[in-house]
Tab-separated table of C-alpha atoms in Angstrom:
chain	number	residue	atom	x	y	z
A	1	UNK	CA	136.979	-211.613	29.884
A	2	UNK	CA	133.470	-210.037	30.918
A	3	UNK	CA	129.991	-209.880	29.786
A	4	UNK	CA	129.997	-206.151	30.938
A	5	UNK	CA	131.698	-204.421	28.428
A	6	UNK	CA	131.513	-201.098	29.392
A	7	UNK	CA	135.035	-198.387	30.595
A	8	UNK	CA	135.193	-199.560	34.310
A	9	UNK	CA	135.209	-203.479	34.011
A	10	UNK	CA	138.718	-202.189	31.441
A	11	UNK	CA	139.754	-199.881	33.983
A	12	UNK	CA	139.690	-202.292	36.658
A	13	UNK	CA	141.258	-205.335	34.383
A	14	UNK	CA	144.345	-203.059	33.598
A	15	UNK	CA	144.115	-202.025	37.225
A	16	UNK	CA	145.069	-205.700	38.278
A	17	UNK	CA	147.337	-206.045	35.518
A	18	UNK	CA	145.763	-207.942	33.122
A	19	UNK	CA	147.733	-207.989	29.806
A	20	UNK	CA	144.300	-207.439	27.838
A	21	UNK	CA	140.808	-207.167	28.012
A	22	UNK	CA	138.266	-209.358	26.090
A	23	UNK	CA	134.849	-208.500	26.014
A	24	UNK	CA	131.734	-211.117	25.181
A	25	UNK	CA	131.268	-212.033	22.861
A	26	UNK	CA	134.685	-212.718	21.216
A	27	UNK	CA	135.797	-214.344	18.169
A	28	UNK	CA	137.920	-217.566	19.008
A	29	UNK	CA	140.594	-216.936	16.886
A	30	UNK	CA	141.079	-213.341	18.122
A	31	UNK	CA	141.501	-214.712	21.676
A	32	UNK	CA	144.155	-217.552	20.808
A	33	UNK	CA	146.027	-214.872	19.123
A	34	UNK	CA	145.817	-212.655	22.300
A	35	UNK	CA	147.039	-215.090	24.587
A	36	UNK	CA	149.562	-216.520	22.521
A	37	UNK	CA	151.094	-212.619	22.546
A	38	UNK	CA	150.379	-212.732	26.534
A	39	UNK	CA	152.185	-216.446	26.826
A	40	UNK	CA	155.109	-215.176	24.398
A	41	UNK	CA	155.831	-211.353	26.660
A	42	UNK	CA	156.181	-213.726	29.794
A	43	UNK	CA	159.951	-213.341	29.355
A	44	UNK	CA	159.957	-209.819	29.635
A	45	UNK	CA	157.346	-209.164	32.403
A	46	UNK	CA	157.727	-209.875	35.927
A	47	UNK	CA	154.807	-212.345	36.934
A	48	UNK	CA	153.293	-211.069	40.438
A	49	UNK	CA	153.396	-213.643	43.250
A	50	UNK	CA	149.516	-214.365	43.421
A	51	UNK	CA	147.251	-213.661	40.976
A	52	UNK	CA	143.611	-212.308	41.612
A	53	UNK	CA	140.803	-215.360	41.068
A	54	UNK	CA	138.305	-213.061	39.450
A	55	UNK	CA	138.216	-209.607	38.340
A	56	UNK	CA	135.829	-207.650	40.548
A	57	UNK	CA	132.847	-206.666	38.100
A	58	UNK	CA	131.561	-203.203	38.547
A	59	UNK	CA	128.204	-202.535	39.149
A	60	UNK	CA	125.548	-203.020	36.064
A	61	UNK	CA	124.312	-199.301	36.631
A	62	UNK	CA	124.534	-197.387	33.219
A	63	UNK	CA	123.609	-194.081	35.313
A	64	UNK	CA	126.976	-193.969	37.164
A	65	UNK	CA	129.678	-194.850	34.434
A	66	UNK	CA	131.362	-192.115	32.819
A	67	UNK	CA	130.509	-193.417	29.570
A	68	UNK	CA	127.483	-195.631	27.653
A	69	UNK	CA	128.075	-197.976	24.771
A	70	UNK	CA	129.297	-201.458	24.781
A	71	UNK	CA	129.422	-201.567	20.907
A	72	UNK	CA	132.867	-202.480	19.079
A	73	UNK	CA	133.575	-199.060	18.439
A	74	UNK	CA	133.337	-198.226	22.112
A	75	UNK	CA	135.357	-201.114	23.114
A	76	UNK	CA	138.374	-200.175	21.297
A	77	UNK	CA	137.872	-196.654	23.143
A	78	UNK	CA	137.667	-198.040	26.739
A	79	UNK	CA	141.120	-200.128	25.614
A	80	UNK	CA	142.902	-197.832	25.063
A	81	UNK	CA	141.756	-195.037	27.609
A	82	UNK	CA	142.538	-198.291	30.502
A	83	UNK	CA	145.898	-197.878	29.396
A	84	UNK	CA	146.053	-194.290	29.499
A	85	UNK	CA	145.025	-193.820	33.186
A	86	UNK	CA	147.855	-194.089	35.035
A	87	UNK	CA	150.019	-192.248	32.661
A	88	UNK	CA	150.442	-188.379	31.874
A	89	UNK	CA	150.802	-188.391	28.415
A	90	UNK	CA	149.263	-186.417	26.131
A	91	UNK	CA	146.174	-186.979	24.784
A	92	UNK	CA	144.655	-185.273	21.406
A	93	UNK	CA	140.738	-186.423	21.255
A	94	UNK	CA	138.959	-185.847	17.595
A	95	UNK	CA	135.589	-186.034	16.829
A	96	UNK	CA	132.791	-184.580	15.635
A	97	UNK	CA	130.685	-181.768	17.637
A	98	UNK	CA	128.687	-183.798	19.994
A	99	UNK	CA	130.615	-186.822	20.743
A	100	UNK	CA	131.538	-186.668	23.783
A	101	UNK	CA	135.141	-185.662	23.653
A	102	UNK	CA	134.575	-183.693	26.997
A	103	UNK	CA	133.079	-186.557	28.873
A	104	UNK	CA	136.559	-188.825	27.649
A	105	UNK	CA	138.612	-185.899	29.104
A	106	UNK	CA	137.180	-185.978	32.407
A	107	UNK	CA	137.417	-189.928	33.437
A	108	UNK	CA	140.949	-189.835	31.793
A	109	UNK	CA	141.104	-187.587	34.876
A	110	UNK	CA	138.561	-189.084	37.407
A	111	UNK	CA	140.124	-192.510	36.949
A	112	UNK	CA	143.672	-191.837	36.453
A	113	UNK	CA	146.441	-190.882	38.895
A	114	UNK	CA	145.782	-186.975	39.071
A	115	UNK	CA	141.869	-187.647	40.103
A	116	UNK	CA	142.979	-185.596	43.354
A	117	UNK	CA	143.846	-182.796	41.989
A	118	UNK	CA	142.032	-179.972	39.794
A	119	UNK	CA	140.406	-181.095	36.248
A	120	UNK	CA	140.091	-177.527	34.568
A	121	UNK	CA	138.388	-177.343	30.754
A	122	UNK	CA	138.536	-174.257	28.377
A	123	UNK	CA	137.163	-173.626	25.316
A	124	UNK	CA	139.448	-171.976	23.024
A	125	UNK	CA	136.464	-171.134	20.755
A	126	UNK	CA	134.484	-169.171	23.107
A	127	UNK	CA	137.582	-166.930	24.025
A	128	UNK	CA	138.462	-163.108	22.520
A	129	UNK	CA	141.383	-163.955	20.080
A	130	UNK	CA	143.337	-161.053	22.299
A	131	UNK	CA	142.345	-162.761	25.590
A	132	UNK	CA	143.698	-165.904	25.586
A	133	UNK	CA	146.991	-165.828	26.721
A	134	UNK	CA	145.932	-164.054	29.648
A	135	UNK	CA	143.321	-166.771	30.386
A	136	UNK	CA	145.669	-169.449	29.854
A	137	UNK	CA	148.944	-167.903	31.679
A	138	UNK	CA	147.151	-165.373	33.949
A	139	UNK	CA	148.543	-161.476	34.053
A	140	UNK	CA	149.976	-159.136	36.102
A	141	UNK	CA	148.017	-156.124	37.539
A	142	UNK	CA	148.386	-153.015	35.067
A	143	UNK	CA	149.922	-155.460	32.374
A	144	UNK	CA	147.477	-154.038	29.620
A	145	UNK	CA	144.178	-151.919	29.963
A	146	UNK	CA	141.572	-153.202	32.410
A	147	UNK	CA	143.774	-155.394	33.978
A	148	UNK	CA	143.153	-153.975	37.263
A	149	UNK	CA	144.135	-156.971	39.701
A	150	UNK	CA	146.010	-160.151	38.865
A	151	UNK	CA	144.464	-162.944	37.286
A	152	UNK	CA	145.625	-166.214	37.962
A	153	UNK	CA	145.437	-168.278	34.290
A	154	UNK	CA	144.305	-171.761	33.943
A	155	UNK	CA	147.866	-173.388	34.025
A	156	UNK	CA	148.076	-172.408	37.038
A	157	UNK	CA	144.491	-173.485	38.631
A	158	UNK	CA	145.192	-176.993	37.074
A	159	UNK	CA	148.425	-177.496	38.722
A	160	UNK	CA	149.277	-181.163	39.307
A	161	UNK	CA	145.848	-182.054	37.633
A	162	UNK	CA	144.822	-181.744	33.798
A	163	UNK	CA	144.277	-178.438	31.631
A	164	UNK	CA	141.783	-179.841	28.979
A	165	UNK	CA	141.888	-177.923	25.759
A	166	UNK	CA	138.981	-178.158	23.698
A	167	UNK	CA	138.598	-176.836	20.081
A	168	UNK	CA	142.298	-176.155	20.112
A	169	UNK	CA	142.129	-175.697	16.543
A	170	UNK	CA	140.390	-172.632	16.972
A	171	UNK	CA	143.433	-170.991	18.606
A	172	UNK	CA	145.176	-168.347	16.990
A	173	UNK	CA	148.825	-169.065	15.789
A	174	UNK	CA	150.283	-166.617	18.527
A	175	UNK	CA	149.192	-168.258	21.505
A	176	UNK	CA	150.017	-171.859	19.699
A	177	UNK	CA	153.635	-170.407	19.178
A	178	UNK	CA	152.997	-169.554	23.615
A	179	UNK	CA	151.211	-173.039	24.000
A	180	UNK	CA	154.187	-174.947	22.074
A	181	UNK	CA	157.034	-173.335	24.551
A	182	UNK	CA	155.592	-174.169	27.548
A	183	UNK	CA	154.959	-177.769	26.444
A	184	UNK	CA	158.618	-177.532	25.612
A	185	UNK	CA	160.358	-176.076	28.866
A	186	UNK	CA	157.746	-176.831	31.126
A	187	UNK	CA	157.594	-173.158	32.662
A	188	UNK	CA	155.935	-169.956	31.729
A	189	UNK	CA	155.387	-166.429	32.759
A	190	UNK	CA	151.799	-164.463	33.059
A	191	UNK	CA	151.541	-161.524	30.836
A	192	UNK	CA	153.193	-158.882	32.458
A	193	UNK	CA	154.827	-161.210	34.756
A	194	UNK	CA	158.968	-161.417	35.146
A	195	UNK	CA	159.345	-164.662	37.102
A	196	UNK	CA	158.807	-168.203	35.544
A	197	UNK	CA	156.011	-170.432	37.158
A	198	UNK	CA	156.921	-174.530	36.861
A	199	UNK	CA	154.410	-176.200	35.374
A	200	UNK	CA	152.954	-179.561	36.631
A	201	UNK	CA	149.528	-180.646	34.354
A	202	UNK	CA	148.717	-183.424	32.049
A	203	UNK	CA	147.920	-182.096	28.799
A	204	UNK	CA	144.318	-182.928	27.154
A	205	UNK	CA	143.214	-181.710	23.367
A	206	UNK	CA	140.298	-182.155	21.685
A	207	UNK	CA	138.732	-180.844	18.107
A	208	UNK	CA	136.411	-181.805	15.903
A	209	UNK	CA	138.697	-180.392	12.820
A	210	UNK	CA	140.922	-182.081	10.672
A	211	UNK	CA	144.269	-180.497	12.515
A	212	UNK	CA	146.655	-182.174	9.274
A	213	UNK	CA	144.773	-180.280	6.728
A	214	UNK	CA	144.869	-176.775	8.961
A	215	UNK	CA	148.273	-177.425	9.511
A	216	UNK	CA	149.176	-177.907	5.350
A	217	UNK	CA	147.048	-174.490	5.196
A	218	UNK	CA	149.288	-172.967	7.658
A	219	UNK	CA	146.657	-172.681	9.898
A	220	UNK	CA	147.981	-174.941	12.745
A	221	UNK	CA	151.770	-175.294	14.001
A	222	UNK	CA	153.320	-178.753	12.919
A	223	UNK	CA	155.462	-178.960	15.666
A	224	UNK	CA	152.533	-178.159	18.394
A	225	UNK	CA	150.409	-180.861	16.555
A	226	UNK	CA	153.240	-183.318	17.038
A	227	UNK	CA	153.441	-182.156	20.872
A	228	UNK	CA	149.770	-182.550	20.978
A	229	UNK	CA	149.218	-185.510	18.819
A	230	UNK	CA	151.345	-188.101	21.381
A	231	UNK	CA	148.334	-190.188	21.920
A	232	UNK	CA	145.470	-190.079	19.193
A	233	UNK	CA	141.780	-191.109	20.700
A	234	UNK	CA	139.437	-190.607	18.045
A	235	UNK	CA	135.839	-190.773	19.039
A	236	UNK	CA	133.004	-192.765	16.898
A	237	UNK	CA	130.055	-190.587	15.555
A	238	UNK	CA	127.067	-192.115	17.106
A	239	UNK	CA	125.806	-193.368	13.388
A	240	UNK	CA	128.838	-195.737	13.389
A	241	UNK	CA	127.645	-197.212	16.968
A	242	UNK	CA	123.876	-197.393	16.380
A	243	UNK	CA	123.724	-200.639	18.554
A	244	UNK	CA	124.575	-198.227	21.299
A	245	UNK	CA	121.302	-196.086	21.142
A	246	UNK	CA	118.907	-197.992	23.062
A	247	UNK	CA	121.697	-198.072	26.285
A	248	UNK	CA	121.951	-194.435	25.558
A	249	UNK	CA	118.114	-193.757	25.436
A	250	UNK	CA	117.470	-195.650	29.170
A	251	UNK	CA	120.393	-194.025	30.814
A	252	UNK	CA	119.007	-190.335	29.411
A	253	UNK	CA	115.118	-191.515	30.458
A	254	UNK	CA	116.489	-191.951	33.543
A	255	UNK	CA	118.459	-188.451	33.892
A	256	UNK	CA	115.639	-186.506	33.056
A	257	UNK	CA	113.538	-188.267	35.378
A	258	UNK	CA	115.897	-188.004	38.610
A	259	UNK	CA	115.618	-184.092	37.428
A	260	UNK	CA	111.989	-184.248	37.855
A	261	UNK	CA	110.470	-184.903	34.281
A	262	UNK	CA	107.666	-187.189	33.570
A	263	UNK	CA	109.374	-190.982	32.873
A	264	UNK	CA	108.993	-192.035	29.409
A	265	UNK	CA	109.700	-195.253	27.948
A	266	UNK	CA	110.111	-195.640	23.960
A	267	UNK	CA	108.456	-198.755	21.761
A	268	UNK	CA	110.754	-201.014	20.039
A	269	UNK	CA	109.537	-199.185	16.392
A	270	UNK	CA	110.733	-196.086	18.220
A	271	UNK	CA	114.129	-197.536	18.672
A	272	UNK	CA	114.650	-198.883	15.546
A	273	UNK	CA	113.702	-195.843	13.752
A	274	UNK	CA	116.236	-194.059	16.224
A	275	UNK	CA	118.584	-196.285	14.813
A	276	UNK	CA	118.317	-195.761	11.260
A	277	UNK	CA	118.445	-191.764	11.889
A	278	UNK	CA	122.221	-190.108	10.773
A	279	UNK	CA	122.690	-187.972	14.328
A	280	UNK	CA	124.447	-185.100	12.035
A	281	UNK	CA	124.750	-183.914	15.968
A	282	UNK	CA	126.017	-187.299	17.810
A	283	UNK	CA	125.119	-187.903	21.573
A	284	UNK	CA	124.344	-184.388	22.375
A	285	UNK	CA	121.488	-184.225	19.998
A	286	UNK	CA	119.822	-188.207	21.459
A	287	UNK	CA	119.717	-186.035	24.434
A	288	UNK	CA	118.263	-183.035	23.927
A	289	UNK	CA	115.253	-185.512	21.696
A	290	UNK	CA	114.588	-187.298	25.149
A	291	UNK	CA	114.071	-184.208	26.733
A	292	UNK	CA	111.828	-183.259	24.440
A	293	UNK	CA	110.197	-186.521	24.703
A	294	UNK	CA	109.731	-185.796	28.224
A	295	UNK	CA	108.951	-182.622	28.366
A	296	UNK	CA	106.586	-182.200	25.121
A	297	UNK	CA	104.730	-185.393	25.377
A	298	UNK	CA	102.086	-186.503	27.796
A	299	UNK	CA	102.431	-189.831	25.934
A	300	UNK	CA	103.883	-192.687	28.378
A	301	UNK	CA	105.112	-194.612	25.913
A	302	UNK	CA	106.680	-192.510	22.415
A	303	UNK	CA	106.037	-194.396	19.617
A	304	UNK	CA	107.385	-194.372	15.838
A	305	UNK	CA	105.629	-191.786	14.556
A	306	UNK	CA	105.991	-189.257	17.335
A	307	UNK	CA	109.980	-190.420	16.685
A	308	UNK	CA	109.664	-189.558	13.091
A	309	UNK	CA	107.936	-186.275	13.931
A	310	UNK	CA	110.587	-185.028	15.685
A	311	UNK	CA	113.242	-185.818	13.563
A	312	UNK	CA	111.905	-184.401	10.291
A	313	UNK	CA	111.412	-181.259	12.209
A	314	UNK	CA	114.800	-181.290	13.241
A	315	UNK	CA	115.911	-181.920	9.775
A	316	UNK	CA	114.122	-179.899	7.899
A	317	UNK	CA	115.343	-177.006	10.351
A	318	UNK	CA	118.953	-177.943	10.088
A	319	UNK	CA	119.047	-179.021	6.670
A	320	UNK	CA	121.071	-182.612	7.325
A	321	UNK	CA	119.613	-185.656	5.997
A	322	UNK	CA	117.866	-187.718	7.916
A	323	UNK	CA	119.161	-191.246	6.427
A	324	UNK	CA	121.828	-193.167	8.364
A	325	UNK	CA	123.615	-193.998	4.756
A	326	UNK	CA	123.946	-192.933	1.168
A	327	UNK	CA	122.542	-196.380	-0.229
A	328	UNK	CA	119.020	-196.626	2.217
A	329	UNK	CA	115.546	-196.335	1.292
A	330	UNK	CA	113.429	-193.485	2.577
A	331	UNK	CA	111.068	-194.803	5.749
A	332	UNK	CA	108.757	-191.778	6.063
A	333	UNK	CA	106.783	-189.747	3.441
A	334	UNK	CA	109.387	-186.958	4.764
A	335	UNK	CA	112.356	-188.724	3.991
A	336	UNK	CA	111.162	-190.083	0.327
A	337	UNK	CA	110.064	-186.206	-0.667
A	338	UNK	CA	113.503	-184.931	0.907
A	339	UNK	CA	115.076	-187.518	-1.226
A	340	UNK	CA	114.119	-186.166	-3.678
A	341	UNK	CA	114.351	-182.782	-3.469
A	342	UNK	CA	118.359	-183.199	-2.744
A	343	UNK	CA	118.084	-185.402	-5.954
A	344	UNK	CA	116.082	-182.232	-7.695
A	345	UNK	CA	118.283	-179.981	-6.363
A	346	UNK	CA	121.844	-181.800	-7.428
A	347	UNK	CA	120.707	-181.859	-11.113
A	348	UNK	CA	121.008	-178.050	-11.353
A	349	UNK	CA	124.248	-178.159	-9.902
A	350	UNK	CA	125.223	-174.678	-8.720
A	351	UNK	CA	122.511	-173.185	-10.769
A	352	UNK	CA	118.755	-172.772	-9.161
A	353	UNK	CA	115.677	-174.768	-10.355
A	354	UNK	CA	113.415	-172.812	-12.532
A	355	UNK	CA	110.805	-170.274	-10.033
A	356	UNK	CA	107.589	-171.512	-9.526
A	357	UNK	CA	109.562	-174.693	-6.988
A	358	UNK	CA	106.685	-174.540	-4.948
A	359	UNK	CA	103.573	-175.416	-6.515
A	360	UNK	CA	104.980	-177.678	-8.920
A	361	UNK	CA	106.306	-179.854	-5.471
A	362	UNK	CA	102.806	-179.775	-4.205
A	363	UNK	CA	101.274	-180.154	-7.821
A	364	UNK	CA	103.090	-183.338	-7.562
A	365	UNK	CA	102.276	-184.318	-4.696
A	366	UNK	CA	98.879	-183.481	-4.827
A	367	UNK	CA	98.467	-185.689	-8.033
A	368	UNK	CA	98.856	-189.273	-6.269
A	369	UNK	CA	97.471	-188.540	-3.351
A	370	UNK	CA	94.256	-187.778	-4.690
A	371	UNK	CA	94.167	-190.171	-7.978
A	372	UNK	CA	95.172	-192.836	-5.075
A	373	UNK	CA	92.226	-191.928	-2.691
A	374	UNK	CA	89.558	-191.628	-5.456
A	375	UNK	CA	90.905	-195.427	-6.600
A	376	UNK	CA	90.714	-196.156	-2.759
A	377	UNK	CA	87.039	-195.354	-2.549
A	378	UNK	CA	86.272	-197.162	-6.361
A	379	UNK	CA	85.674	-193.499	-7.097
A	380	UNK	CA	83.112	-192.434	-5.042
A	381	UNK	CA	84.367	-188.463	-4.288
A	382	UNK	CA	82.486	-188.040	-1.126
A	383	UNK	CA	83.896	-190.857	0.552
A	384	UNK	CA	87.227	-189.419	-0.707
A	385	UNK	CA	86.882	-185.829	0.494
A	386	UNK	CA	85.734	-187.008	3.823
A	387	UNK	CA	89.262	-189.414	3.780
A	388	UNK	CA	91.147	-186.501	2.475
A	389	UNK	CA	89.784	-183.829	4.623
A	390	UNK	CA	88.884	-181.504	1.855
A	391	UNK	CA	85.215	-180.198	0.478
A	392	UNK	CA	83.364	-181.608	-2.014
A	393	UNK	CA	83.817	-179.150	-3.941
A	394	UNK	CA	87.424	-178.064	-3.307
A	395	UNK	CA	88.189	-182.062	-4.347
A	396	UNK	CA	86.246	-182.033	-7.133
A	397	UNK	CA	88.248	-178.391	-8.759
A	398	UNK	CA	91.422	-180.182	-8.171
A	399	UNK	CA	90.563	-183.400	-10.210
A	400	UNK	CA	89.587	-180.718	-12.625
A	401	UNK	CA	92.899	-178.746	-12.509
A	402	UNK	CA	94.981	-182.052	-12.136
A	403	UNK	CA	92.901	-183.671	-14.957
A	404	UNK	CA	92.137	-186.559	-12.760
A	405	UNK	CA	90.203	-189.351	-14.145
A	406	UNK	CA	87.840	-190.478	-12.318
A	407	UNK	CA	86.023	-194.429	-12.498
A	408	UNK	CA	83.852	-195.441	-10.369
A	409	UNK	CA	83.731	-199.110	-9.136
A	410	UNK	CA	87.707	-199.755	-9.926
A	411	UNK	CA	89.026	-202.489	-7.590
């Protein structure tokens, strides 16, 4: 049991054998159940002559572990990754773009029993459909066109380490059909290449696709899913671990600042409206907002409404919404318009609203703001241009055009 609940306190409880680890707070009735199962697989494990007093805690220093969260979500992910270190089995990792899927890969490696030995990652996305093989397997010189030397392929530089393989479902079915033999005889050949190399490297996956459905559109091999697919690790977004966001907001303050940015710190309205955002782009997107934060802002301390700032940029850009749930009520002025608009927008269906979209948004805007003002002011129209911004006269030809009624003295 520990009060740290982050990936190294489980690394190091499975490390000592402990049959399971239990972080704080736990539910009573979960922990009776887990030591009954502990007291009742006595029989079949062999008890080691001393046991340790107390599980060495790591250090509390979110800037050196591997990963940040100590939410449930994140617990069940350290679990089961303690139990994968000192194993070589494969590993497929899902999850949407930004997750961290690469960051899993690596302290499956770092921690586990190949650490020694080379971690090597490709991305089967950012290869030429007719170059892959040859990256993966190498080639012979004067195999094809160009190939003017030999090329040693990645199997090969990861020998007795880990060959992570991320977007795999971006590869095309002829290298899967090459991927699935050597998984199956554990040797290959470089293009070109006569002799078969023996092949030594713990297999990692990762995609943020649904690999079933490619597979039922014949997209995907079955039997190299099944290959891949031995141990399924499926990473949280970050909107279904919220509670993680301030641990991950201090730990990226305090990366950009060893790289030399100003050091920010963030209000507790900033956190909580952090919170409530979706993160249609995970981690990777908290990130690149604290550099920005940093970088942008000669603010010390980033409030709500620099928060909200950036996001509805970021929204409106991308086109994602900003709310962390179907059912939630709009926080911003942004968020209740973009609401909505998507509202607006789904009543056409696939057909487009009727032109003129524009000014009858801002018509419509334009209406409450101003009626609200001029009942602000009990009327008075020079108090409410000066509130609004506008001139005299400019307010009082859009009470005209917007048939305003004006009262003066109106609580």
């Amino acid at each position: 049991m520990s009060a740290q609940n982050n990936l190294m306190t489980a690394v190091n409880a499975a490390e000592q054998g402990a049959y399971e680890y239990v972080p704080k707070p736990f539910d009573l009735n979960e922990l009776v159940s887990i030591v009954r199962r502990a007291l009742g697989s006595l029989k079949e494990r062999a008890m080691p002559a001393t046991l340790p007093a107390e599980v060495e805690e790591p250090p509390e220093k979110s800037d050196k572990m591997p990963l940040i969260g100590r939410s449930a979500a994140m617990q069940d992910i350290y679990r089961v990754m303690a139990r994968l270190m000192q194993t070589d089995l494969t590993v497929m990792i899902s999850g949407e773009s930004g997750t961290g899927k690469e960051l899993v890969a690596r302290a499956l490696h770092d921690f586990g029993k190949r650490r020694g030995k080379p971690f090597i990652a490709v991305n089967m996305a950012a290869i030429p459909r007719e170059l892959i093989e040859s990256e993966l397997f190498g080639h012979e010189k004067g195999s094809f066109t160009g190939a003017n030397q030999r090329l040693t392929g990645r199997f090969e530089q990861a020998a007795g380490g880990t060959l992570f393989l991320d977007e795999i479902g971006d590869m095309p079915l002829e290298a899967q059909t090459r991927l699935l033999r050597v998984l199956q005889e554990g040797e290959f050949s470089t293009v070109g290449g006569r002799s078969s190399i023996k092949t030594d490297v713990r297999i990692i996956a990762a995609t943020n696709k649904d690999l079933l459905a490619l597979v039922e559109q014949g997209l995907f091999r079955e039997d190299l899913f099944f290959r891949l697919n031995v141990v399924p690790v499926r990473l949280p977004p970050l909107r279904e671990r919220s509670d993680d966001i301030p641990d991950l907001v201090r730990h990226f303050l305090t990366q950009v600042q060893d790289e030399g940015l100003p050091g920010k710190t963030l209000d507790k309205a900033a956190l909580e409206r952090l919170k409530d955002y979706r993160w249609p782009g995970n981690v990777r997107e908290l990130e690149n907002l604290i550099r920005r934060f940093a970088a942008l802002y000669s603010e010390d301390m980033i409030g709500e409404e620099i928060v909200s700032k950036e996001l509805t940029q970021t929204r409106f850009q991308t086109g994602a919404p900003m709310l962390n749930g179907a059912g939630e009520d709009p926080q911003t002025l942004a968020e209740a318009i973009e609401h909505h608009l998507r509202h607006h927008f789904e009543e056409f269906g696939e057909q487009l609203p009727p032109p003129g979209l524009y000014d009858r948004v801002l018509r419509e805007m334009e209406l409450p703001l101003i009626a609200l003002s001029l009942r602000a002011t009990r009327g008075n129209q020079i108090k409410a241009s000066q509130m609004l911004g506008l001139n005299r006269n400019t307010l009082r030809k859009k009470i005209r055009e917007l048939d305003i009624e004006v009262v003066r003295g109106i609580a």
